[in-house]
Short mmCIF file of C-alpha atoms in Angstrom, two decimals:
data_model
loop_
_atom_site.label_atom_id
_atom_site.label_comp_id
_atom_site.label_asym_id
_atom_site.label_seq_id
_atom_site.Cartn_x
_atom_site.Cartn_y
_atom_site.Cartn_z
CA MET W 1 302.96 222.79 61.99
CA LEU W 2 304.20 222.94 65.72
CA THR W 3 301.42 225.56 67.31
CA ASP W 4 301.29 227.25 70.36
CA LYS W 5 298.91 224.27 71.75
CA HIS W 6 301.33 221.83 70.97
CA ILE W 7 304.32 223.48 72.82
CA GLU W 8 302.23 224.11 76.03
CA ILE W 9 301.28 220.21 75.76
CA ILE W 10 304.85 219.02 75.01
CA LYS W 11 305.85 221.58 78.40
CA SER W 12 303.17 219.77 80.65
CA THR W 13 304.99 216.11 79.90
CA ILE W 14 308.42 217.12 81.41
CA PRO W 15 307.28 215.19 84.48
CA LEU W 16 306.34 212.26 82.72
CA LEU W 17 309.63 212.29 80.94
CA GLU W 18 311.52 213.00 84.22
CA ASN W 19 309.73 210.24 85.75
CA ALA W 20 310.23 207.48 83.22
CA GLY W 21 314.00 208.73 83.08
CA SER W 22 316.54 206.55 80.85
CA ALA W 23 313.92 203.68 80.98
CA LEU W 24 311.88 205.54 78.27
CA THR W 25 314.92 205.15 75.90
CA ALA W 26 315.90 201.71 77.18
CA HIS W 27 312.48 200.60 76.28
CA PHE W 28 312.70 202.65 73.15
CA TYR W 29 315.99 201.04 71.59
CA GLN W 30 314.61 197.82 72.59
CA ARG W 31 311.72 198.04 70.19
CA LEU W 32 313.52 200.08 67.57
CA PHE W 33 316.06 197.07 67.00
CA SER W 34 313.76 194.55 67.35
CA HIS W 35 311.88 195.56 64.41
CA ASN W 36 314.22 197.18 62.43
CA PRO W 37 317.36 195.02 63.24
CA GLU W 38 319.19 196.50 60.05
CA LEU W 39 319.64 199.71 62.10
CA GLN W 40 322.55 197.77 63.86
CA ASP W 41 324.55 198.54 61.07
CA ILE W 42 324.63 202.05 62.02
CA PHE W 43 324.29 202.08 65.87
CA ASN W 44 326.99 201.54 68.26
CA MET W 45 325.80 198.59 70.11
CA SER W 46 328.69 198.61 72.39
CA ASN W 47 327.21 202.29 73.51
CA GLN W 48 323.70 200.29 74.26
CA GLN W 49 325.47 197.66 76.42
CA SER W 50 327.00 200.32 78.73
CA GLY W 51 323.79 202.38 78.84
CA ARG W 52 325.83 205.60 77.73
CA GLN W 53 323.40 206.14 74.71
CA GLN W 54 320.29 205.90 76.48
CA VAL W 55 321.44 208.42 78.97
CA ALA W 56 322.23 210.61 76.01
CA LEU W 57 319.06 210.26 74.45
CA PHE W 58 316.93 210.65 77.32
CA GLU W 59 318.75 213.89 77.69
CA ALA W 60 318.38 215.13 74.55
CA ILE W 61 314.65 214.59 74.77
CA ALA W 62 314.34 216.20 78.10
CA ALA W 63 315.87 219.31 76.92
CA TYR W 64 313.93 219.64 73.77
CA ALA W 65 310.75 219.55 75.77
CA LYS W 66 312.42 222.26 78.27
CA HIS W 67 313.81 224.36 75.52
CA ILE W 68 310.97 223.82 72.75
CA GLU W 69 309.71 227.74 73.14
CA ASN W 70 313.58 228.59 72.98
CA LEU W 71 315.54 226.49 70.44
CA ASN W 72 318.48 228.72 70.01
CA ALA W 73 319.63 227.38 73.03
CA LEU W 74 319.92 223.86 71.69
CA THR W 75 322.01 225.21 68.79
CA SER W 76 325.30 223.78 69.78
CA ALA W 77 323.45 220.63 70.57
CA VAL W 78 321.91 220.40 67.45
CA GLU W 79 325.16 221.20 65.39
CA ARG W 80 327.27 218.55 67.72
CA ILE W 81 324.35 215.64 67.09
CA ALA W 82 324.09 216.79 62.87
CA GLN W 83 328.14 216.37 62.66
CA LYS W 84 327.91 213.25 64.41
CA HIS W 85 324.89 211.86 62.33
CA THR W 86 326.86 212.52 58.88
CA SER W 87 329.67 210.11 60.56
CA PHE W 88 326.93 207.57 60.15
CA ASN W 89 325.49 208.26 57.11
CA ILE W 90 322.12 208.91 58.62
CA GLN W 91 319.63 209.67 56.05
CA ALA W 92 316.15 211.26 56.23
CA GLU W 93 314.08 207.79 55.87
CA HIS W 94 315.66 206.99 59.06
CA TYR W 95 313.85 209.85 60.88
CA ALA W 96 310.83 208.44 60.08
CA ILE W 97 311.46 205.00 61.72
CA VAL W 98 312.92 206.79 64.45
CA GLY W 99 310.02 208.89 65.00
CA HIS W 100 307.37 205.99 64.61
CA HIS W 101 309.46 204.10 67.55
CA LEU W 102 309.54 207.09 69.78
CA ILE W 103 305.76 207.78 69.55
CA GLU W 104 305.19 203.97 69.65
CA THR W 105 307.42 203.87 73.31
CA LEU W 106 305.29 207.11 74.47
CA ARG W 107 302.21 205.12 74.08
CA GLU W 108 303.13 202.24 75.64
CA LEU W 109 305.18 203.36 78.66
CA ALA W 110 302.48 206.25 79.21
CA SER W 111 299.32 204.95 77.79
CA GLU W 112 296.73 206.64 80.16
CA ALA W 113 298.51 210.10 79.75
CA PHE W 114 299.32 209.58 76.03
CA THR W 115 295.86 211.13 74.77
CA ALA W 116 295.18 211.86 71.34
CA GLU W 117 296.27 215.63 71.82
CA VAL W 118 299.57 214.50 73.30
CA GLU W 119 300.54 212.21 70.71
CA GLU W 120 299.52 214.87 68.06
CA ALA W 121 301.81 217.34 69.86
CA TRP W 122 304.84 215.11 70.53
CA SER W 123 304.08 214.00 66.58
CA ASN W 124 304.37 217.47 65.36
CA ALA W 125 307.38 218.18 67.74
CA TYR W 126 309.38 215.57 66.65
CA GLN W 127 308.71 216.36 62.86
CA PHE W 128 309.73 219.80 63.60
CA LEU W 129 313.01 218.91 64.94
CA ALA W 130 313.79 215.93 62.40
CA GLY W 131 313.10 218.71 59.87
CA ILE W 132 316.03 220.82 61.31
CA PHE W 133 318.46 218.00 61.70
CA ILE W 134 317.38 216.70 57.88
CA ASN W 135 317.90 220.32 56.42
CA ARG W 136 321.20 220.72 58.51
CA GLU W 137 322.99 217.01 57.75
CA ALA W 138 322.05 217.48 53.94
CA GLN W 139 323.89 220.99 53.96
CA LEU W 140 326.70 219.18 55.69
CA TYR W 141 326.50 216.37 53.22
CA GLN W 142 326.75 218.59 49.82
CA GLU W 143 329.27 221.13 51.34
CA ARG W 144 331.53 218.59 51.67
CA ALA W 145 331.09 216.29 48.54
CA ALA W 146 331.48 219.82 46.53
CA LYS W 147 335.03 220.38 48.38
CA GLU W 148 338.40 219.22 46.62
CA GLY W 149 338.60 215.72 47.95
CA GLY W 150 335.32 215.50 49.08
CA TRP W 151 332.70 212.83 49.04
CA GLN W 152 329.22 211.45 50.16
CA GLY W 153 328.72 208.04 51.98
CA ALA W 154 331.09 205.53 52.32
CA ARG W 155 334.42 205.69 50.18
CA ALA W 156 336.85 202.74 49.97
CA PHE W 157 340.49 203.27 51.34
CA THR W 158 343.49 201.10 51.99
CA VAL W 159 345.39 201.07 55.20
CA ILE W 160 349.08 202.10 53.81
CA ASP W 161 350.46 201.95 57.56
CA LYS W 162 349.98 200.62 60.89
CA VAL W 163 351.89 202.07 63.84
CA THR W 164 352.62 201.24 67.33
CA GLU W 165 352.05 204.76 69.40
CA SER W 166 352.17 203.04 73.23
CA ALA W 167 351.23 199.64 74.77
CA LEU W 168 347.39 200.51 73.86
CA VAL W 169 347.72 202.67 70.98
CA LYS W 170 348.19 202.14 67.35
CA SER W 171 347.94 204.61 64.38
CA PHE W 172 346.58 203.64 61.39
CA ILE W 173 346.86 205.51 58.10
CA PHE W 174 344.57 205.36 55.09
CA ALA W 175 344.97 206.33 51.81
CA PRO W 176 342.17 206.31 48.98
CA VAL W 177 341.70 203.26 46.65
CA ASP W 178 340.95 205.53 43.55
CA GLN W 179 343.89 207.13 44.57
CA GLN W 180 342.26 210.75 44.20
CA ALA W 181 342.75 213.56 46.79
CA VAL W 182 340.94 213.78 50.17
CA ILE W 183 339.34 216.88 51.60
CA GLY W 184 340.69 218.64 54.38
CA PHE W 185 339.46 219.18 58.01
CA THR W 186 340.13 221.06 61.04
CA PRO W 187 342.39 219.66 63.81
CA GLY W 188 340.13 218.29 66.37
CA GLN W 189 337.74 216.52 64.19
CA TYR W 190 336.96 212.89 63.51
CA ILE W 191 336.11 210.47 60.58
CA GLY W 192 333.76 207.66 60.34
CA LEU W 193 335.29 204.35 59.90
CA GLU W 194 332.99 201.21 58.88
CA VAL W 195 334.44 197.74 59.21
CA HIS W 196 332.65 194.49 59.51
CA PRO W 197 334.99 192.30 61.84
CA THR W 198 334.72 188.41 61.30
CA GLY W 199 331.68 186.61 62.73
CA ASN W 200 329.90 189.95 63.16
CA ASP W 201 326.54 189.97 62.07
CA TYR W 202 326.15 193.60 61.39
CA LYS W 203 328.44 196.28 59.97
CA GLU W 204 330.27 198.36 62.65
CA ILE W 205 330.64 202.23 62.24
CA ARG W 206 332.92 204.25 64.67
CA GLN W 207 334.43 207.74 64.85
CA TYR W 208 338.02 208.16 65.55
CA SER W 209 339.61 211.75 65.90
CA LEU W 210 342.30 212.72 62.80
CA SER W 211 345.55 212.83 64.83
CA ASP W 212 347.83 214.55 62.45
CA LYS W 213 347.52 217.52 60.34
CA PRO W 214 345.56 217.23 56.93
CA ASN W 215 347.79 216.51 53.84
CA GLY W 216 344.98 216.19 51.30
CA LYS W 217 346.40 212.77 50.23
CA SER W 218 345.48 210.46 53.52
CA TYR W 219 344.41 210.16 56.86
CA ARG W 220 345.61 208.73 60.36
CA ILE W 221 343.83 207.82 63.27
CA SER W 222 345.26 206.69 66.50
CA VAL W 223 343.32 203.82 68.10
CA LYS W 224 343.30 202.53 71.82
CA ARG W 225 342.53 198.96 72.40
CA GLU W 226 339.58 198.92 74.83
CA GLN W 227 339.79 196.02 77.45
CA GLN W 228 338.21 197.48 80.30
CA GLY W 229 334.48 197.18 80.66
CA VAL W 230 332.83 196.13 77.75
CA PRO W 231 335.76 195.30 75.32
CA GLY W 232 335.96 197.62 72.51
CA LYS W 233 334.78 195.42 69.33
CA VAL W 234 336.25 197.60 67.16
CA SER W 235 339.42 198.95 68.62
CA ASN W 236 340.19 195.00 68.99
CA TYR W 237 339.39 194.09 65.77
CA LEU W 238 341.67 197.06 64.12
CA HIS W 239 344.61 195.93 66.52
CA ASP W 240 344.36 192.22 65.81
CA SER W 241 343.02 191.84 62.23
CA VAL W 242 343.64 195.31 60.13
CA ASN W 243 346.81 195.21 58.50
CA ILE W 244 348.85 196.99 55.89
CA GLY W 245 347.12 196.40 52.46
CA ASP W 246 343.58 195.83 54.01
CA GLU W 247 340.79 198.04 52.95
CA VAL W 248 338.04 199.82 55.22
CA LYS W 249 335.39 202.26 54.15
CA LEU W 250 335.75 206.01 55.54
CA TYR W 251 332.69 208.61 55.98
CA ALA W 252 334.24 212.18 55.64
CA PRO W 253 335.60 214.31 58.18
CA ALA W 254 333.12 215.72 60.77
CA GLY W 255 332.82 217.39 64.31
CA ASP W 256 332.19 220.01 66.08
CA PHE W 257 335.29 220.49 68.34
CA PHE W 258 337.85 221.66 66.79
CA PHE W 259 340.63 224.15 66.87
CA VAL W 260 339.82 227.86 66.27
CA ASP W 261 342.62 230.73 65.78
CA ARG W 262 341.32 233.35 68.16
CA GLN W 263 344.56 235.33 68.11
CA SER W 264 345.29 234.17 71.95
CA PRO W 265 347.17 231.48 73.68
CA THR W 266 346.45 227.99 73.02
CA VAL W 267 346.09 225.14 76.22
CA LEU W 268 345.94 221.46 74.82
CA ILE W 269 344.81 219.04 78.00
CA SER W 270 344.59 215.31 77.81
CA ALA W 271 344.72 212.36 79.13
CA GLY W 272 344.92 208.84 77.76
CA VAL W 273 343.97 208.47 74.47
CA GLY W 274 342.16 211.86 74.61
CA ILE W 275 345.92 212.80 73.28
CA THR W 276 344.91 212.22 69.65
CA PRO W 277 342.84 215.39 68.66
CA MET W 278 345.47 217.46 70.30
CA GLN W 279 348.49 215.66 68.54
CA GLY W 280 346.53 216.65 65.39
CA MET W 281 346.13 220.18 66.81
CA LEU W 282 349.49 220.33 67.55
CA GLU W 283 350.83 219.07 64.19
CA THR W 284 349.06 221.55 62.53
CA LEU W 285 349.68 224.44 64.96
CA ALA W 286 353.46 223.49 63.91
CA ALA W 287 353.32 222.90 60.57
CA ASN W 288 351.55 226.75 60.34
CA LYS W 289 354.35 228.03 62.57
CA HIS W 290 351.82 229.40 64.84
CA PRO W 291 352.61 232.66 66.36
CA GLN W 292 350.95 232.55 69.99
CA PRO W 293 351.79 230.58 73.03
CA VAL W 294 351.06 226.80 73.13
CA HIS W 295 350.85 224.44 76.20
CA PHE W 296 350.79 221.04 75.90
CA LEU W 297 349.68 219.27 79.09
CA HIS W 298 349.06 215.30 79.27
CA ALA W 299 348.33 212.76 81.83
CA CYS W 300 348.52 209.04 81.82
CA GLU W 301 349.26 205.60 83.65
CA ASP W 302 353.40 205.50 82.78
CA ASN W 303 356.02 205.87 80.10
CA SER W 304 354.67 202.54 78.40
CA GLN W 305 351.02 204.28 77.76
CA HIS W 306 352.54 207.72 76.61
CA SER W 307 351.17 208.03 73.20
CA PHE W 308 353.56 210.59 70.57
CA ALA W 309 356.14 210.95 73.66
CA GLN W 310 359.28 211.47 71.38
CA ARG W 311 357.15 213.50 68.92
CA THR W 312 355.30 215.81 71.31
CA ALA W 313 358.68 216.82 73.07
CA GLU W 314 360.16 217.41 69.55
CA LEU W 315 357.39 219.94 68.43
CA VAL W 316 357.44 221.90 71.66
CA LYS W 317 360.90 222.19 71.68
CA ASN W 318 361.49 223.23 67.97
CA ASN W 319 358.69 226.06 68.65
CA ASN W 320 359.79 227.07 72.36
CA TRP W 321 356.08 225.91 73.62
CA GLN W 322 355.60 224.71 76.97
CA GLN W 323 354.99 221.00 77.99
CA ASN W 324 353.98 219.27 81.33
CA ILE W 325 353.18 215.45 81.82
CA TRP W 326 351.78 213.71 84.57
CA TYR W 327 352.39 209.83 85.01
CA ARG W 328 350.25 208.52 87.47
CA ASN W 329 351.99 205.11 88.23
CA GLU W 330 355.43 205.55 87.59
CA LYS W 331 358.21 208.36 88.88
CA PRO W 332 359.84 209.52 86.00
CA GLN W 333 363.02 210.89 85.00
CA GLN W 334 362.55 214.05 83.03
CA SER W 335 362.20 217.49 84.57
CA HIS W 336 358.69 218.45 82.86
CA ILE W 337 357.32 214.95 83.92
CA LYS W 338 355.83 214.65 87.23
CA GLN W 339 354.19 212.02 89.03
CA GLY W 340 350.81 211.90 90.27
CA MET W 341 347.83 213.42 89.04
CA MET W 342 347.44 216.10 86.81
CA ASP W 343 347.72 219.51 88.95
CA LEU W 344 347.28 222.63 86.39
CA SER W 345 347.59 225.03 90.05
CA SER W 346 351.76 223.99 89.49
CA THR W 347 351.76 225.45 85.95
CA ASP W 348 352.15 228.65 84.56
CA LEU W 349 349.31 228.99 82.21
CA PRO W 350 347.40 231.90 80.62
CA THR W 351 344.05 231.60 82.67
CA GLN W 352 342.90 235.14 81.88
CA THR W 353 343.85 235.33 78.13
CA GLY W 354 344.10 231.44 77.22
CA ASN W 355 342.02 229.20 75.11
CA PHE W 356 341.56 225.63 76.87
CA TYR W 357 340.77 222.46 74.91
CA LEU W 358 340.31 219.46 77.18
CA CYS W 359 339.93 215.88 75.58
CA GLY W 360 339.99 212.40 77.75
CA PRO W 361 337.83 210.53 80.06
CA ILE W 362 334.60 212.28 81.29
CA ALA W 363 335.93 211.81 84.79
CA PHE W 364 339.34 213.35 83.80
CA MET W 365 337.68 216.24 82.09
CA LYS W 366 335.58 217.41 84.84
CA PHE W 367 338.43 217.45 87.33
CA ALA W 368 340.98 219.46 84.66
CA LYS W 369 337.58 221.76 84.22
CA GLN W 370 337.16 222.33 87.69
CA GLN W 371 340.88 223.21 88.07
CA LEU W 372 340.80 225.68 85.52
CA LEU W 373 337.52 227.54 86.78
CA SER W 374 339.30 227.86 90.25
CA LEU W 375 342.06 229.52 88.43
CA GLY W 376 340.03 231.95 87.06
CA VAL W 377 339.53 230.30 83.55
CA GLY W 378 335.99 231.81 82.18
CA GLU W 379 333.72 229.05 80.85
CA GLY W 380 333.18 230.36 77.77
CA ASN W 381 337.05 229.77 77.10
CA ILE W 382 337.04 225.93 77.83
CA HIS W 383 336.45 223.72 75.01
CA TYR W 384 336.09 219.98 75.41
CA GLU W 385 335.32 216.83 73.25
CA VAL W 386 333.27 213.53 74.77
CA PHE W 387 334.54 210.10 73.13
CA GLY W 388 330.92 208.18 72.53
CA PRO W 389 327.75 209.90 73.39
CA HIS W 390 327.67 213.24 74.68
CA ALA W 391 328.10 214.25 78.30
CA SER W 392 328.02 217.40 80.18
CA LEU W 393 330.61 218.39 82.11
#
């Protein structure tokens, strides 16, 4: 049970956490994978190499400590994490393992300050938070399994089509091996995909946005070949080695970033492969003959990297919507495509009444959000999705 005394002790350790910084979580993950290497079947090890996962975990721990008296402030973060956990098939027993290594990490890095009282407080605080996640994730698993076409855990799917969308992006369409129906989803959500690349010691699970409208029979994802920085182990494997007829495992659609019909104009803003959830939204809005105005804005390097260009132009034209495109490294030939960086002040956007959805590299979304705020868009009307570990804009 989490008592007032526990809360007082937790808050008193905030400076300790802040001084430790992401070194705390780096030590935690090293310890976790050393003692429980099987968890590498679940965790994205590329994010471990880039450091993004360590930063995200540290920020989550610090936020929990700061808001432990008012967990309502963390409701959106809890939902986002719980949704992501279900796409990894996280189970209650995993929390006990993680909790053990978190407490041992605190003991090893702050031995003098980590008294019996502090250990008791953090143990109770962790168990309290773990209970929240376990209950929410169990609810999500049960809800999805109970729906038509739903399931829990991994389900076998076959690749029924593989389509080149641009120089770096290929789409994969999956149908279930059992030839039964598949659960629907809300456009903007993602699906968990599990593969075991040749020569890899462990399985790999990744989340990819669903890039088409729901149809009850199949799913489509569109994957960018990641070549810069840490090469994408799974994206390159999908591009090079996964073909029509091959089998993969999928986890049911999840995610807290999705289109919500607020009876107002909709503005979809993306860059690069961030177009994928926007394409799913656009396809769905068109299929539903959405009555409100829609604005589609996208930025990419050049024509060769412009995914879904013909399809989006067709959807926009057929529905009398608005489209603006920016190519950073190419002078375009069409009037709705401009050269350079995305400039939202040059477009006629519903800044006072619209809802704005952003997806793309973090730097791009920060850039776009600041433009929107300067144009008078309310922060509550700006919704965004970060690929990989969460980061605040």
